[in-house]
XYZ file of N, CA and C in Angstrom:
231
model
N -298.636 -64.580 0.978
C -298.469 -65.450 2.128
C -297.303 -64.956 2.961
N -297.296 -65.186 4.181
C -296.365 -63.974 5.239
C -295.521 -65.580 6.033
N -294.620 -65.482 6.174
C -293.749 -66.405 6.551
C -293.327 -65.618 7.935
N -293.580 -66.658 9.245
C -293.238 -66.299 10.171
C -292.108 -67.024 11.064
N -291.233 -66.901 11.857
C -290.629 -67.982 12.217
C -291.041 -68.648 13.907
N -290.932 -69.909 13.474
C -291.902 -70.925 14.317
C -293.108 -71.014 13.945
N -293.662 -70.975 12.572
C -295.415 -71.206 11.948
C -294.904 -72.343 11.153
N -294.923 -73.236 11.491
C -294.768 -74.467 10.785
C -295.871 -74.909 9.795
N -296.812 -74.174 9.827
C -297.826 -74.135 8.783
C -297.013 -73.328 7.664
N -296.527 -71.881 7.951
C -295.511 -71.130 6.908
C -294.145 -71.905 6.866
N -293.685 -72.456 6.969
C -292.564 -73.064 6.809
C -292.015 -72.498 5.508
N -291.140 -72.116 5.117
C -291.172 -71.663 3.176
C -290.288 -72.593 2.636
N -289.991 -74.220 3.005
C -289.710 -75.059 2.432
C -290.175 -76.468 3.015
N -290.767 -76.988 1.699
C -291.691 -78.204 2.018
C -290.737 -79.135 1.074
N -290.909 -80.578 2.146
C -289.826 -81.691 1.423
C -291.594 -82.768 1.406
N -292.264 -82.894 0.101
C -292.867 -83.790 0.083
C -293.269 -85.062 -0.190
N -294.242 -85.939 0.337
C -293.969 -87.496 0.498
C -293.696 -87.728 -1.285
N -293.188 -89.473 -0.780
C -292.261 -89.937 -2.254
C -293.833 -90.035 -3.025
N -293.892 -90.264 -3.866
C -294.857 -90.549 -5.067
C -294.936 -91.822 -5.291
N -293.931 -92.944 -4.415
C -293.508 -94.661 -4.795
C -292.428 -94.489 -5.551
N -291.606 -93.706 -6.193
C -290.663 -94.688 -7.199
C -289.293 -94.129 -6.594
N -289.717 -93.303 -5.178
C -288.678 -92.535 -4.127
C -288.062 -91.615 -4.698
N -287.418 -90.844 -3.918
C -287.364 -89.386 -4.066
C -288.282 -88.832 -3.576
N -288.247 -87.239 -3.347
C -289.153 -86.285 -2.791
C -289.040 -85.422 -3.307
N -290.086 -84.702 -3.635
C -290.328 -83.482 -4.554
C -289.936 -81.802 -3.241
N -289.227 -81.130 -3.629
C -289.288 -80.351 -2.983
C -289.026 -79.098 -3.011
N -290.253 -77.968 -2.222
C -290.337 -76.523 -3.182
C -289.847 -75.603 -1.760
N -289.279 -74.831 -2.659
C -289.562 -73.278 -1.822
C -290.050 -72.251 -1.935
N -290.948 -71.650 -1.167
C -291.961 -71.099 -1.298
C -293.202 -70.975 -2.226
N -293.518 -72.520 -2.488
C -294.445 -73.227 -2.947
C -293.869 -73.070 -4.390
N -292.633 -72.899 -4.813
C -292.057 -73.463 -6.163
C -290.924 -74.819 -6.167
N -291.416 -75.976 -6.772
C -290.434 -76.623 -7.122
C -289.337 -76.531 -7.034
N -288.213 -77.173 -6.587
C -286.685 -76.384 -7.392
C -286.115 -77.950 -7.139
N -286.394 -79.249 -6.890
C -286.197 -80.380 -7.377
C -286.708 -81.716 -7.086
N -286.151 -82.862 -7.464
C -286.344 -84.158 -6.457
C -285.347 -84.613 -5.576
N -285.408 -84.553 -4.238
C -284.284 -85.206 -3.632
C -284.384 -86.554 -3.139
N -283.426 -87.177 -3.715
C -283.194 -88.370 -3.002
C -282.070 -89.316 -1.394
N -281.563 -87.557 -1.008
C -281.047 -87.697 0.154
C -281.267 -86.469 0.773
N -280.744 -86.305 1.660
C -280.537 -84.752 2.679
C -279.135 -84.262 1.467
N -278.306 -84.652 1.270
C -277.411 -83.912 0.093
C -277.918 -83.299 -0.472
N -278.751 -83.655 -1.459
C -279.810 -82.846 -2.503
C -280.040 -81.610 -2.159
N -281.679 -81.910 -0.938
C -282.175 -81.063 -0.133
C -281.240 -80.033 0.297
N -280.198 -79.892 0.596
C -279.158 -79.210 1.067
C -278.768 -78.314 -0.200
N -278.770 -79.283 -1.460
C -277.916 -78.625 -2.564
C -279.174 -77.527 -2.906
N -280.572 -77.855 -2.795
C -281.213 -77.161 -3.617
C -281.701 -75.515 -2.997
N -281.394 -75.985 -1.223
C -281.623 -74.973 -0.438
C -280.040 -73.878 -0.282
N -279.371 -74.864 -1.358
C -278.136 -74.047 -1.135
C -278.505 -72.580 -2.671
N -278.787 -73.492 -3.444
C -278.478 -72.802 -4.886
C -280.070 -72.055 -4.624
N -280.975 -71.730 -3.795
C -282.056 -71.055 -3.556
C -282.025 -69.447 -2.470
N -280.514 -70.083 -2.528
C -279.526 -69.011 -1.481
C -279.536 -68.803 -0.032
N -279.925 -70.471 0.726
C -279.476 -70.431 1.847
C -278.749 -71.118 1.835
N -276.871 -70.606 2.343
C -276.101 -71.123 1.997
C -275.716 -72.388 3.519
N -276.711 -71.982 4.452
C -276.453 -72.734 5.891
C -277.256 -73.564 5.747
N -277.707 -74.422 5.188
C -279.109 -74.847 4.738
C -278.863 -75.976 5.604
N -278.272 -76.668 6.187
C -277.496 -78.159 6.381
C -278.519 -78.130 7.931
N -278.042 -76.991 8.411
C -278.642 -76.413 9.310
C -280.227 -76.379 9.543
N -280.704 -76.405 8.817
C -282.309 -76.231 8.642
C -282.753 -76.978 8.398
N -282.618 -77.959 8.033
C -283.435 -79.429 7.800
C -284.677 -80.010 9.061
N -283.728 -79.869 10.127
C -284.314 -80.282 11.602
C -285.054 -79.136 12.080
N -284.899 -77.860 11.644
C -285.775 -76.515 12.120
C -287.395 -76.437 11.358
N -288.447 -77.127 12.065
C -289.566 -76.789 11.532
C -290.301 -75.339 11.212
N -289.028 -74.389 11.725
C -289.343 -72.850 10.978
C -289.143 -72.626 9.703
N -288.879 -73.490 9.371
C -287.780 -73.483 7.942
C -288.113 -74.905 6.780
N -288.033 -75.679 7.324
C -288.317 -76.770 6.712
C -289.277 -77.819 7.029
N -290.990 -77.871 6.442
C -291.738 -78.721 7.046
C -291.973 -80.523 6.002
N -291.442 -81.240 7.063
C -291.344 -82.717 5.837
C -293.219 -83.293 6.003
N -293.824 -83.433 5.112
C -294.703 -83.653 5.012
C -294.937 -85.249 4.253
N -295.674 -85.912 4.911
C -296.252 -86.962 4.755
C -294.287 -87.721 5.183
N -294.465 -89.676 5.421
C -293.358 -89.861 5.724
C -292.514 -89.401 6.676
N -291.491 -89.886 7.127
C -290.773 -89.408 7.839
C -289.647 -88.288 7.650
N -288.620 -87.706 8.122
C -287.877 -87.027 7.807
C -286.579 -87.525 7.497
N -286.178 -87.143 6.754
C -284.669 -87.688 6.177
C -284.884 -89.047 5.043
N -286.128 -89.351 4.986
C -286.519 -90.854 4.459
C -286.829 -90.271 2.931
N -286.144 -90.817 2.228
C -286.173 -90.862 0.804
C -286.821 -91.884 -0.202
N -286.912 -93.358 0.648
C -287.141 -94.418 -0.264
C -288.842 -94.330 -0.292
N -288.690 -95.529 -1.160
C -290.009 -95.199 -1.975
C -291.150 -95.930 -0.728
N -292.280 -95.027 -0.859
C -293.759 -95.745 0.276
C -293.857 -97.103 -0.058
């Protein structure tokens, strides 16, 4: 899979909807690497995945696509 920037279909990090008991599961480049329950998290996990500007990318749909739910929203559906 070829990651382009501005293909928000490639995005190579997906924050996905809660499951109900809140939190969001969220992978990079279609691997897991945790559950977040804030933008902290998300930040921590895109940090230790080695983007260390990650804080930055949340709002960039080149980079980060939030699927199902809103963005930044953690609590449970």
């Amino acid at each position: 899979m070829s990651t382009r920037a501005g293909d928000t279909a490639a995005a190579p990090v997906a924050v996905h909807p809660s499951k109900g008991t809140g939190g969001r599961r969220v992978t990079v480049r279609g691997q897991i690497v945790g559950l977040a329950h804030s933008d902290a998290d998300v930040v921590e996990f895109l940090r230790l995945a080695g983007l260390p500007d990650a804080e930055g990318l949340l709002d960039d749909p080149a980079w980060v696509k939030w699927r199902g739910g809103g963005a930044h929203q953690y609590e449970a559906a």
